[in-house]
XYZ file of C-alpha atoms in Angstrom:
770
model
C 60.084 98.269 48.072
C 56.338 97.521 47.943
C 54.275 96.869 51.056
C 54.478 93.493 52.846
C 51.451 93.899 55.071
C 51.044 91.213 57.732
C 47.902 89.099 57.374
C 46.809 87.580 60.731
C 46.633 83.812 60.445
C 43.878 81.433 61.463
C 44.393 78.125 63.253
C 42.264 74.970 63.299
C 42.058 72.737 66.352
C 42.782 69.301 64.857
C 40.361 67.581 67.268
C 37.359 69.908 67.299
C 37.935 71.683 63.954
C 37.301 75.011 65.695
C 38.920 77.872 63.757
C 40.388 80.650 65.882
C 42.838 83.533 65.788
C 46.252 83.577 67.419
C 45.287 85.622 70.485
C 42.528 83.136 71.314
C 44.886 80.216 70.719
C 47.407 81.631 73.192
C 44.859 81.880 75.983
C 42.937 78.698 75.175
C 45.257 76.303 76.990
C 48.487 76.150 78.920
C 50.399 74.434 76.110
C 49.558 74.863 72.424
C 51.304 73.295 69.420
C 51.100 74.825 65.929
C 51.773 72.451 63.049
C 52.623 73.469 59.507
C 54.864 72.630 56.588
C 58.102 74.558 55.856
C 57.523 78.270 55.187
C 53.799 78.026 56.036
C 54.141 81.093 58.265
C 54.565 79.629 61.759
C 57.681 81.644 62.622
C 56.349 84.763 60.911
C 53.238 84.634 63.125
C 55.265 84.200 66.315
C 57.568 87.099 65.474
C 54.644 89.373 64.644
C 52.953 88.479 67.923
C 56.151 89.046 69.885
C 56.682 92.481 68.303
C 53.159 93.773 68.823
C 52.217 92.570 72.301
C 52.964 94.270 75.589
C 52.723 90.967 77.462
C 55.836 89.554 79.022
C 56.760 87.001 76.384
C 59.951 85.492 75.107
C 60.634 83.972 71.669
C 63.073 81.058 71.671
C 64.499 79.369 68.585
C 64.770 75.573 68.893
C 65.674 75.772 72.612
C 69.051 77.219 71.574
C 68.577 80.297 73.755
C 67.308 78.415 76.786
C 70.647 78.378 78.597
C 71.543 81.920 77.632
C 68.798 83.826 79.346
C 66.750 83.510 82.507
C 63.127 83.243 81.367
C 61.398 82.962 84.731
C 60.080 86.525 84.483
C 58.191 85.836 81.235
C 54.491 84.923 81.092
C 54.353 83.558 77.538
C 57.059 81.412 75.937
C 57.107 81.086 72.153
C 59.183 78.030 71.277
C 59.803 77.984 67.530
C 60.801 75.140 65.175
C 61.460 72.255 67.532
C 61.716 70.022 64.434
C 64.800 71.927 63.254
C 66.472 71.209 66.565
C 66.460 67.530 65.579
C 69.005 68.341 62.880
C 71.348 69.934 65.375
C 71.281 67.099 67.910
C 72.970 63.791 67.210
C 70.631 61.996 69.607
C 66.924 62.674 69.147
C 66.067 61.126 72.532
C 68.286 63.637 74.340
C 66.558 66.553 72.615
C 63.091 65.165 73.340
C 64.032 64.604 76.988
C 65.320 68.162 77.207
C 62.124 69.542 75.678
C 59.952 67.527 78.079
C 61.917 68.830 81.074
C 61.592 72.376 79.752
C 57.813 72.059 79.403
C 57.444 70.404 82.806
C 59.408 73.210 84.420
C 57.440 76.043 82.813
C 54.003 74.496 82.185
C 52.349 76.996 84.542
C 53.211 79.621 81.918
C 51.686 79.839 78.454
C 53.831 77.826 76.037
C 53.378 77.987 72.249
C 55.369 75.434 70.213
C 55.752 75.244 66.423
C 56.722 72.144 64.491
C 56.368 70.384 61.131
C 53.634 67.712 60.926
C 55.689 64.577 60.478
C 58.315 65.420 63.093
C 55.569 66.183 65.620
C 53.841 62.838 65.030
C 56.971 60.743 65.045
C 59.104 62.464 67.691
C 57.275 64.776 70.063
C 53.537 64.117 70.309
C 53.484 61.110 72.628
C 55.978 62.493 75.149
C 54.484 65.994 75.374
C 50.929 64.670 75.767
C 52.186 62.687 78.758
C 53.231 66.001 80.323
C 49.921 67.732 79.599
C 46.886 65.683 78.548
C 44.988 68.929 77.875
C 47.594 70.080 75.343
C 45.941 71.561 72.239
C 47.269 70.968 68.710
C 46.468 73.344 65.841
C 46.950 73.366 62.106
C 48.006 76.732 60.675
C 45.569 77.605 57.907
C 46.772 78.591 54.462
C 46.301 82.163 53.349
C 42.946 82.325 51.613
C 42.445 83.886 48.210
C 40.782 86.821 49.981
C 43.861 87.258 52.203
C 46.170 87.349 49.181
C 43.817 89.714 47.353
C 44.290 92.207 50.194
C 48.038 92.150 49.531
C 47.439 92.508 45.803
C 45.211 95.511 46.390
C 47.783 97.169 48.677
C 50.451 96.706 45.996
C 48.240 97.648 43.049
C 48.757 94.295 41.322
C 46.685 93.008 38.395
C 46.809 89.688 36.505
C 48.377 87.911 39.502
C 46.088 84.882 39.402
C 46.576 84.412 35.664
C 50.336 84.464 36.269
C 50.035 81.819 39.009
C 47.876 79.516 36.891
C 50.035 79.908 33.776
C 53.192 78.963 35.677
C 51.585 76.238 37.850
C 52.604 77.962 41.067
C 49.404 77.312 43.079
C 51.118 75.138 45.687
C 53.765 77.795 46.266
C 51.100 80.069 47.731
C 51.215 77.889 50.855
C 54.668 79.389 51.393
C 54.301 82.738 53.181
C 57.841 83.807 52.220
C 57.034 83.296 48.522
C 53.709 85.145 48.828
C 55.432 88.103 50.460
C 58.127 88.154 47.823
C 55.759 87.861 44.846
C 53.346 90.524 46.060
C 56.205 92.893 46.869
C 58.010 92.430 43.540
C 55.344 91.409 41.062
C 55.003 94.606 39.050
C 58.755 95.069 38.778
C 60.061 91.519 38.331
C 57.392 89.022 37.319
C 54.654 90.533 35.190
C 54.207 88.706 31.861
C 57.028 86.252 32.578
C 57.263 82.474 32.314
C 58.969 81.360 35.486
C 59.536 78.336 37.749
C 59.602 78.290 41.513
C 63.377 77.739 41.402
C 63.659 81.048 39.500
C 61.761 82.706 42.340
C 64.163 81.341 44.953
C 67.120 82.509 42.879
C 65.609 86.008 42.736
C 65.057 86.048 46.521
C 68.703 85.113 47.140
C 69.963 87.742 44.678
C 67.878 90.464 46.336
C 69.107 89.403 49.765
C 72.748 89.521 48.673
C 72.258 93.017 47.218
C 70.783 94.221 50.516
C 72.643 95.023 53.698
C 71.582 93.018 56.737
C 70.383 94.749 59.903
C 73.025 95.581 62.507
C 75.846 95.377 59.877
C 78.716 97.791 59.338
C 79.719 97.396 55.687
C 77.874 98.661 52.630
C 76.960 96.112 49.994
C 78.597 96.026 46.575
C 75.724 95.039 44.265
C 78.224 94.081 41.561
C 79.427 91.166 43.703
C 76.180 89.144 43.531
C 77.461 86.493 41.101
C 80.614 86.055 43.181
C 78.882 85.909 46.564
C 76.020 83.622 45.456
C 78.125 80.395 45.384
C 79.900 81.438 48.594
C 76.549 81.605 50.357
C 75.713 78.210 48.838
C 78.967 76.699 50.077
C 78.306 77.971 53.588
C 74.696 76.652 53.477
C 75.926 73.191 52.440
C 78.575 73.135 55.165
C 76.008 74.106 57.828
C 73.391 71.551 56.725
C 75.782 68.623 56.425
C 77.325 69.486 59.795
C 73.971 70.100 61.478
C 74.722 73.711 62.298
C 71.988 76.319 62.354
C 74.286 79.278 63.158
C 77.748 80.655 62.348
C 79.096 81.374 65.813
C 81.195 84.324 66.898
C 84.038 81.919 67.671
C 84.065 80.882 63.986
C 84.397 84.499 62.919
C 87.169 85.167 65.414
C 89.025 82.161 64.004
C 87.979 82.969 60.454
C 91.107 81.687 58.778
C 90.636 78.124 60.021
C 86.849 78.242 59.573
C 87.096 79.321 55.921
C 89.441 76.390 55.284
C 86.615 74.033 56.352
C 84.230 75.399 53.704
C 83.884 73.769 50.312
C 85.930 75.334 47.551
C 84.531 77.431 44.709
C 86.040 76.514 41.319
C 88.772 74.620 43.168
C 89.738 77.764 45.052
C 89.450 78.482 48.774
C 86.968 81.146 49.863
C 88.666 84.411 50.785
C 88.184 85.717 54.298
C 87.010 89.109 53.051
C 84.374 87.536 50.784
C 83.192 85.389 53.675
C 82.681 88.509 55.819
C 80.821 90.186 52.957
C 78.293 87.360 52.622
C 77.595 87.507 56.378
C 76.900 91.231 56.074
C 74.105 90.669 53.542
C 70.390 90.334 54.254
C 70.784 86.626 53.506
C 71.667 86.264 57.200
C 70.038 87.310 60.436
C 72.296 88.490 63.225
C 71.534 87.714 66.860
C 74.220 88.991 69.163
C 77.451 87.882 67.516
C 75.945 84.826 65.782
C 74.622 84.550 62.215
C 71.966 82.285 60.670
C 70.149 82.165 57.318
C 67.000 84.286 57.471
C 64.890 81.260 56.505
C 65.507 77.517 56.630
C 64.124 76.987 53.099
C 66.702 79.450 51.679
C 69.486 77.464 53.313
C 68.083 74.242 51.806
C 67.710 75.795 48.349
C 71.312 77.072 48.417
C 72.558 73.604 49.398
C 70.795 72.134 46.349
C 72.239 74.952 44.231
C 75.755 74.149 45.465
C 75.406 70.404 44.730
C 74.321 71.328 41.201
C 77.110 73.926 40.941
C 79.658 71.229 41.821
C 78.133 68.945 39.131
C 77.963 65.884 41.373
C 76.529 62.753 39.799
C 73.517 60.801 41.054
C 75.468 58.125 42.924
C 77.654 60.658 44.724
C 74.581 62.627 45.781
C 72.975 59.463 47.191
C 76.149 58.656 49.112
C 75.995 62.105 50.741
C 72.273 62.306 51.492
C 71.098 58.716 51.997
C 71.746 55.333 53.532
C 71.276 52.021 51.677
C 67.481 51.994 51.760
C 66.375 55.619 51.387
C 67.261 59.307 51.667
C 67.628 60.842 55.111
C 64.402 62.772 55.686
C 66.258 65.791 57.044
C 67.481 66.406 53.464
C 64.018 66.102 51.914
C 63.767 69.739 50.807
C 67.315 69.711 49.446
C 66.543 66.718 47.195
C 63.330 68.374 45.953
C 65.117 71.617 45.104
C 67.893 69.640 43.447
C 65.552 67.718 41.092
C 63.997 71.018 40.056
C 67.396 72.490 39.256
C 68.447 69.265 37.511
C 65.248 67.466 36.352
C 67.218 64.516 34.900
C 67.905 63.330 38.482
C 64.207 62.824 39.214
C 63.654 59.353 37.709
C 66.690 57.851 39.426
C 65.755 59.359 42.797
C 62.115 58.221 42.474
C 63.197 54.635 41.846
C 65.471 54.839 44.883
C 63.044 56.558 47.290
C 59.757 58.016 45.959
C 58.644 59.041 49.456
C 61.233 61.804 49.569
C 59.013 63.778 47.163
C 55.910 63.990 49.377
C 56.275 67.801 49.655
C 57.191 68.476 46.015
C 55.348 71.645 44.920
C 55.501 71.402 41.118
C 55.750 67.957 39.526
C 55.282 67.757 35.762
C 52.773 65.386 34.157
C 55.549 62.900 33.308
C 56.954 63.090 36.832
C 53.516 62.483 38.374
C 52.980 59.363 36.265
C 56.454 58.046 37.068
C 55.868 58.669 40.791
C 52.442 56.947 40.786
C 53.600 53.843 38.912
C 56.718 53.494 41.061
C 54.679 53.670 44.264
C 52.004 51.123 43.268
C 54.365 48.625 41.638
C 57.530 48.724 43.748
C 56.478 50.152 47.110
C 53.130 48.518 48.029
C 54.330 47.401 51.440
C 55.697 50.807 52.383
C 52.525 52.511 51.085
C 50.499 50.472 53.568
C 52.960 51.024 56.416
C 53.170 54.786 55.902
C 49.590 55.459 54.849
C 49.161 57.996 57.663
C 51.924 60.131 56.061
C 50.298 60.402 52.630
C 47.302 62.669 53.237
C 47.287 65.794 51.026
C 50.868 65.188 49.850
C 52.399 65.081 46.379
C 52.319 61.291 46.666
C 48.542 61.378 46.155
C 48.068 64.599 44.174
C 48.006 63.747 40.452
C 46.143 66.736 39.055
C 48.049 66.729 35.739
C 47.263 63.111 34.824
C 44.297 62.957 32.464
C 44.671 59.150 32.403
C 44.618 58.714 36.199
C 41.403 56.641 36.240
C 42.859 54.164 33.767
C 46.155 53.927 35.668
C 44.215 53.202 38.883
C 42.079 50.448 37.301
C 45.168 48.786 35.853
C 47.404 48.971 38.942
C 45.428 49.196 42.185
C 43.717 46.323 44.020
C 41.868 46.024 47.337
C 45.124 45.833 49.310
C 45.821 49.484 48.388
C 42.324 50.767 49.193
C 43.777 53.106 51.846
C 46.027 54.695 49.257
C 43.186 54.901 46.740
C 41.053 56.827 49.227
C 43.862 59.326 49.771
C 44.090 59.774 45.982
C 40.327 60.263 45.638
C 40.331 62.921 48.343
C 42.507 65.274 46.248
C 41.678 64.013 42.742
C 37.933 63.357 42.971
C 36.255 61.868 39.919
C 33.119 59.782 39.429
C 35.214 57.120 37.701
C 37.490 56.629 40.744
C 34.444 56.580 43.044
C 32.779 53.900 40.883
C 35.975 51.826 41.019
C 35.978 51.959 44.835
C 32.377 50.708 44.982
C 33.256 47.951 42.527
C 35.916 46.791 44.989
C 33.340 46.926 47.817
C 30.844 44.939 45.759
C 33.333 42.083 45.579
C 33.641 41.796 49.396
C 30.151 42.727 50.628
C 29.454 39.163 51.808
C 32.377 39.358 54.236
C 30.903 41.696 56.870
C 34.049 41.917 59.002
C 36.335 42.683 56.054
C 33.816 45.132 54.598
C 33.597 46.992 57.918
C 37.377 47.125 58.155
C 37.634 48.594 54.661
C 34.777 51.080 55.156
C 36.440 52.471 58.266
C 39.343 53.526 56.093
C 37.031 55.868 54.162
C 37.500 59.313 55.661
C 36.402 61.178 52.565
C 34.756 64.610 52.923
C 32.291 64.165 50.064
C 28.584 64.314 50.840
C 27.397 62.375 47.773
C 30.080 59.712 48.218
C 29.078 59.119 51.820
C 25.385 59.136 50.968
C 26.105 56.443 48.390
C 28.201 54.549 50.949
C 25.375 54.765 53.504
C 22.830 53.351 51.022
C 25.275 50.609 50.000
C 25.778 49.544 53.621
C 22.076 49.603 54.448
C 21.056 47.633 51.382
C 23.789 45.013 51.841
C 23.928 44.930 55.656
C 27.714 44.862 55.467
C 28.746 46.973 58.458
C 29.443 45.551 61.896
C 29.106 47.871 64.907
C 31.778 47.754 67.573
C 30.604 48.355 71.114
C 34.168 49.112 72.205
C 34.425 52.021 69.788
C 33.385 55.583 70.771
C 31.515 55.699 67.449
C 29.115 52.782 67.348
C 27.005 53.066 64.194
C 27.792 53.670 60.551
C 25.586 56.774 60.682
C 27.755 58.245 63.435
C 30.907 57.301 61.591
C 29.745 59.013 58.397
C 28.439 62.034 60.310
C 31.804 62.591 62.012
C 33.731 62.264 58.753
C 31.487 64.736 56.953
C 31.335 67.117 59.887
C 35.106 67.447 59.884
C 34.880 68.611 56.297
C 34.469 72.374 56.129
C 33.017 72.027 52.632
C 29.690 70.557 53.832
C 27.168 72.656 55.738
C 25.911 71.348 59.059
C 22.282 71.826 58.004
C 22.773 69.026 55.448
C 24.025 66.654 58.128
C 21.261 67.107 60.709
C 19.258 64.321 59.081
C 21.962 61.826 60.131
C 21.570 62.741 63.800
C 18.243 60.923 64.074
C 20.087 57.629 63.513
C 22.749 58.099 66.180
C 22.657 55.901 69.262
C 23.121 57.094 72.835
C 26.672 55.720 72.751
C 27.311 57.678 69.539
C 26.061 60.905 71.076
C 28.326 60.522 74.108
C 31.207 61.082 71.698
C 29.636 63.247 68.986
C 27.707 65.924 70.875
C 30.849 67.585 72.247
C 32.296 67.892 68.751
C 29.391 69.943 67.353
C 30.167 73.662 67.305
C 27.981 76.052 69.350
C 26.617 77.886 66.304
C 25.761 74.597 64.611
C 23.726 73.575 67.645
C 21.650 76.735 67.165
C 21.080 75.726 63.537
C 19.830 72.383 64.829
C 17.611 74.133 67.374
C 16.086 76.290 64.654
C 15.425 73.156 62.580
C 13.556 71.626 65.531
C 11.433 74.755 65.962
C 10.487 74.996 62.293
C 10.165 71.349 61.232
C 9.178 69.531 64.451
C 12.024 67.041 63.876
C 12.551 66.324 67.542
C 14.631 63.157 67.472
C 17.388 63.339 70.099
C 15.977 66.578 71.503
C 17.562 65.767 74.860
C 21.018 65.667 73.244
C 20.456 68.999 71.520
C 19.663 70.496 74.924
C 22.715 68.812 76.442
C 24.904 70.307 73.698
C 23.503 73.804 74.285
C 24.219 73.469 78.006
C 27.691 72.056 77.306
C 28.522 75.236 75.368
C 26.706 77.629 77.715
C 29.847 79.567 78.648
C 30.573 80.135 74.962
C 27.078 81.484 74.337
C 27.234 83.567 77.540
C 23.540 84.427 77.277
C 20.509 83.659 79.420
C 18.561 83.469 76.161
C 19.895 79.941 75.743
C 18.150 78.779 78.915
C 14.985 80.545 77.818
C 15.195 78.757 74.453
C 15.627 75.435 76.243
C 12.517 76.109 78.330
C 10.573 76.731 75.119
C 11.801 73.427 73.665
C 10.918 71.396 76.762
C 7.570 73.115 77.139
C 6.665 72.530 73.501
C 7.717 68.882 73.401
C 7.185 67.925 77.039
C 5.608 64.515 76.349
C 8.375 63.423 73.993
C 10.982 64.881 76.311
C 9.693 63.011 79.384
C 9.633 59.717 77.497
C 13.134 59.950 76.042
C 14.967 61.997 78.644
C 16.130 58.811 80.316
C 18.269 58.101 77.245
C 20.856 60.506 78.588
C 20.521 59.418 82.192
C 23.707 57.471 81.587
C 25.607 60.725 81.763
C 25.091 60.655 85.512
C 27.574 57.791 85.534
C 29.928 59.360 83.007
C 32.404 61.832 84.460
C 33.337 63.005 80.986
C 29.788 64.141 80.237
C 28.740 65.661 83.559
C 28.401 69.411 83.219
C 29.558 72.129 85.577
C 26.527 73.732 87.205
C 28.530 76.878 87.947
C 28.335 77.667 84.210
C 24.583 78.270 84.422
C 23.879 78.715 88.144
C 23.178 82.471 88.274
C 20.942 82.471 85.213
C 19.289 79.195 86.216
C 18.239 80.243 89.720
C 17.068 83.641 88.571
C 14.782 82.049 85.964
C 13.727 79.256 88.299
C 12.561 81.445 91.155
C 11.408 84.492 89.222
C 9.164 82.612 86.791
C 7.054 80.098 88.691
C 5.263 78.875 85.572
C 8.483 77.853 83.807
C 10.280 76.367 86.802
C 8.708 72.925 86.292
C 10.229 72.776 82.798
C 13.594 74.279 83.685
C 14.151 71.792 86.501
C 14.281 68.919 84.016
C 17.754 69.906 82.800
C 19.249 69.228 86.237
C 19.769 65.597 85.286
C 22.954 66.782 83.587
C 24.479 68.248 86.756
C 25.803 67.202 90.144
C 23.143 68.818 92.285
C 24.807 67.796 95.545
C 27.589 70.300 94.757
C 25.200 73.266 94.915
C 25.662 75.724 97.776
C 22.249 75.308 99.436
C 22.744 77.966 102.099
C 23.618 80.553 99.462
C 20.484 79.785 97.441
C 18.143 79.859 100.442
C 19.552 83.168 101.656
C 18.935 84.710 98.250
C 15.584 82.981 97.669
C 13.929 82.256 101.094
C 11.840 79.075 101.229
C 8.793 80.819 102.656
C 8.661 83.079 99.580
C 9.159 80.334 96.988
C 7.395 77.315 98.477
C 6.124 75.866 95.213
C 9.527 76.090 93.507
C 11.274 74.409 96.437
C 8.729 71.597 96.386
C 10.048 70.724 92.915
C 13.595 70.464 94.223
C 12.808 67.790 96.823
C 13.482 64.809 94.499
C 16.688 66.423 93.266
C 18.703 67.019 96.410
C 18.584 65.551 99.913
C 19.893 68.689 101.582
C 17.178 70.798 100.006
C 14.618 68.230 101.090
C 15.827 68.161 104.692
C 16.115 71.906 104.921
C 12.723 72.404 103.338
C 10.953 69.911 105.633
C 12.561 71.458 108.700
C 11.494 74.933 107.630
C 8.004 73.761 106.760
C 7.487 71.913 110.030
C 8.462 75.038 111.930
C 5.923 76.996 109.941
C 3.211 74.357 110.473
C 3.808 74.171 114.216
C 3.576 77.913 114.448
C 0.390 78.136 112.397
C -2.274 78.477 115.037
C -5.048 78.812 112.491
C -4.186 75.465 110.908
C -4.116 73.648 114.263
C -7.501 75.079 115.205
C -8.998 74.097 111.863
C -7.658 70.580 112.226
C -9.267 70.321 115.659
C -12.609 71.203 114.049
C -11.828 68.769 111.249
C -11.219 65.977 113.752
C -14.469 66.758 115.556
C -16.276 66.886 112.216
C -17.895 70.244 113.052
C -16.455 72.583 110.399
C -18.524 75.244 108.730
C -18.357 75.284 104.856
C -16.106 78.343 104.878
C -13.773 76.642 107.352
C -13.595 73.537 105.164
C -12.629 75.648 102.161
C -9.874 77.333 104.170
C -8.694 73.974 105.475
C -8.393 72.566 101.926
C -6.451 75.667 100.872
C -3.967 75.217 103.701
C -3.807 71.474 103.077
C -2.677 72.068 99.510
C 0.226 74.124 100.813
C 1.212 71.594 103.483
C 0.238 68.494 101.541
C 2.583 65.928 103.106
C 1.734 67.141 106.587
C -1.955 67.007 105.786
C -1.612 63.371 104.653
C 0.180 62.486 107.863
C -2.589 64.037 109.943
C -5.233 62.143 107.944
C -3.383 58.875 108.567
C -3.014 59.601 112.295
C -6.698 60.459 112.551
C -7.774 57.238 110.816
C -5.409 55.076 112.868
C -6.591 56.693 116.057
C -10.268 56.010 115.370
C -10.103 52.735 113.410
C -11.619 50.819 116.319
C -14.094 53.523 117.268
C -17.461 52.280 116.011
C -19.057 55.662 116.694
C -16.595 57.583 114.480
C -18.113 58.776 111.206
C -15.610 57.876 108.432
C -17.801 58.875 105.506
C -16.878 62.559 105.775
C -13.291 61.569 104.917
C -14.278 60.663 101.322
C -13.714 64.209 100.045
C -10.274 64.396 101.589
C -9.232 60.939 100.431
C -10.186 62.016 96.902
C -7.968 65.095 97.264
C -5.107 62.783 98.187
C -5.665 60.423 95.269
C -5.940 63.216 92.698
C -2.662 64.782 93.800
C -0.877 61.551 94.636
C 2.170 62.606 92.568
C 2.923 65.210 95.246
C 3.176 62.565 97.945
C 6.467 61.311 99.339
C 7.108 57.577 98.937
C 7.109 56.822 102.672
C 3.628 58.361 103.055
C 2.256 56.415 100.093
C 3.054 53.139 101.884
C 1.450 54.332 105.104
C -1.605 55.633 103.283
C -2.138 52.380 101.370
C -1.819 50.377 104.584
C -4.296 52.626 106.385
C -6.838 52.642 103.556
C -6.632 48.850 103.430
C -7.664 48.674 107.062
C -10.614 50.965 106.420
C -11.774 48.981 103.398
C -11.469 45.733 105.345
C -13.879 47.107 107.903
C -16.138 48.275 105.051
C -16.498 51.629 106.701
C -15.362 53.754 103.733
C -17.272 53.960 100.428
C-alpha cells in the first residue's frame, strides 16, 4: 500500500486567532478544547501525539474508559469525541455532569478535549467554562493545498487536482480519512475515473473487509466481500439505532442471542460464523475484547447503505430517524449519505427538514436551488433563530447557482439580512453586495435600526467594509454603545477585518487612528506580537504616531513572547523620538491603572528594565515613562538597591521618587545620612551663611547643591526665616541661589514648593529682595 504520511495539524484559537501547533496547544493552558467537523482529523491527531510522545499521557474515548483504568499517574489526558458520548447516553444532563466532575477532579493535569462544533456550543461550552474560565478553544485547521501536495509527492501522484475539480470533491478534502485513502490509492483505483464521494466510501469499506484487523486470528477470504458488506451494514444500523459504540465481549460470548437481534439480510438471519468474520476485518478496531468501527463516519455510511439495501420508503425512514417536526440531529450524517445513495429522497427530506443538510458535501445545482428556496420561503423563522448555526455550512454555500443574485433579489428582505450576510461570506459577488447596500439605504434614517443591522455584518472583505465605513460616515447612521467593549464603528470594522486571515495587518493600521481609548482597552490585546512590530515599523518610517502609547502598551503586553531586550530598546527610541506627543497623550492610557485586566506584570520586564535603567543614564528618563502600565508598589525595593546602590545611581533614583513611596523614603533616608556625614558641605554652608565664600568655594557649593537639591532648598528657607527680621542681613546675595531654584523648580518636592513660596512672599513684602 502507498504511504500515508502524517501531516501535523495546525489549530486556531477562536478568540485570538493565533495559529499554533499541537505541542504548543497542549502546554498553552490547563484545559484545551479542539473543535472540528466529522473526520476533520481530531482523533487522528490525538492518536499520533499519543504514539510519539514519551510524556505520561492517556487517550480516552468518550469517557468510556474512565472507570476501567486508574489515570492518576498520567500527566496529560486526551479525551476524544465527547459529542459521540451524547449518542450513548439517554440523558444528556447526566453525561455533562459526569464530564464536569471528571474535569474538576483532574484539572491540575493537562486535559485535551475534542468535539464537534454544534454539540460543543449547545451542550458543553457553558458548563466547562464555569469549571475553568481560562479554558482555551481551538478550531482544527483544514489541510492546506501545500500539505496535500506533500502527500501527492510522496505517492508520486499526478493530475490529482484535476480529478478533484472534475468530480466536485473539494469539500471532501476536509475529511482526513478521505484524503489518506485517495492519496494512498489514487494511482491504482481512481486515475481517470468519474466518481462520487459515495463511491469512495464504498471502496474504503470493501478494502477494509478484504483486510484482516489487528490482533485477529482468522485470515480473510477476499471472495466474501459482497456477502460481508451488508452484514457490516446491518451491525452498523443496529449499533446506531441502539446508541451503542462498541460490540462488547459479552455479546460475542452470547453470540447466538446477539445475532438474533440484528436485522435480517434478504429475510434471512445472519449466521454466527459470518458475524465473527466481519468482526475480524479491518472494518473494526479491537480494544481488549470489545470491537468498534474504525471510524464513526464509516458506521454512519453503512447505516445509510443498509436503509437503502432494505428499500425503505420515505415515510418509514422519517418514522425511524425523526420526530414530528424534524430529523434527530444525531442521524444527520446518515440522512446525508442516504440522499446521496438515493437522490430521489432529497426533495422530500428538504421540505421536511432542510437544516439536516448543513454538512452536505456535494449538492447538485438543482439541490442547491431547492434548498435555498425552501429555506427562504418556508423556514424564515427558524433561519433567524438558528442563524449562529449557518456559518460556512451547506445552507449558505450555493457555488453552483449562476442565478443566485436573482434568487436573492426575488426572495430575501431585510428580515433575513443575517442570512444574506452568511451567504455573501461564501458566495461573494458585487451584485449581492449592492443588494445589501440597497437594503441599508432604505433604513439609513433610523439610526438605531441601522446600527442593529450593521452589527450583524461580520464579513471579512476589505472593500466591503471600506464601503460600509464610508456609508456610515456620510449618513451618520451608526450609534455607539458605551456599554460595549467595542465603542466605535472603526473599532468594530477593524476587529472584523483583523479576524480575517485574508487581509494583511498593514492595510488595517490606518483604522487604528480612529479608535477610542475604550476601543483600545479591548482591541490591543487581540493584535498579534508580529503585527505590533509591523505597526512599529510604520511609525518609524511614516511618522504616523496616533495612539503611540497603545502601540507601546501592546509591545509590553507581549514582552514574554518577544523575549528580547531589543523591544525595550525600541520603545526607548519611540519615546525619545516623539517625546512631546507622548507626554501630551500618555494620560489617555492612565485609565489602565484602574483596570485590573490591563495592568501588566512587571516581572515580565524587570531584569531587562533595571539593567537598561541603571546602565544607561541618558535613556533612563525615557524608559521610566512606561512604568505607568505597572504596579510599582509590588517591586522588591531591597533587591534593587542591593544590586544597584543608591550612592552609585543617584540621578536614576531621583527619577523614581514620584513613582514609589518606598523608594522615596529609602532614598531620602540614605541621602540625609550622606548629607549629615558630608563635612565639606556643612563647612561650605557655614561660609555661605556668613556670606564670606571665595569664588571657588561658591562654585563647589553650587555643584554640591545640585546633587542635594531638596536639602539645599530647605537650608535656604531656614536661612531666610532665621534672618527675616535681621535688618543688618544682606539678602541681595541670595538672588543667584533663588534663580537656581526657580530654573530647576521641576526637581522640587511639592511640600518644599509651598514653603518656598511662603518664604519668598515674606521677603518681597519687606522689599528686601530684587
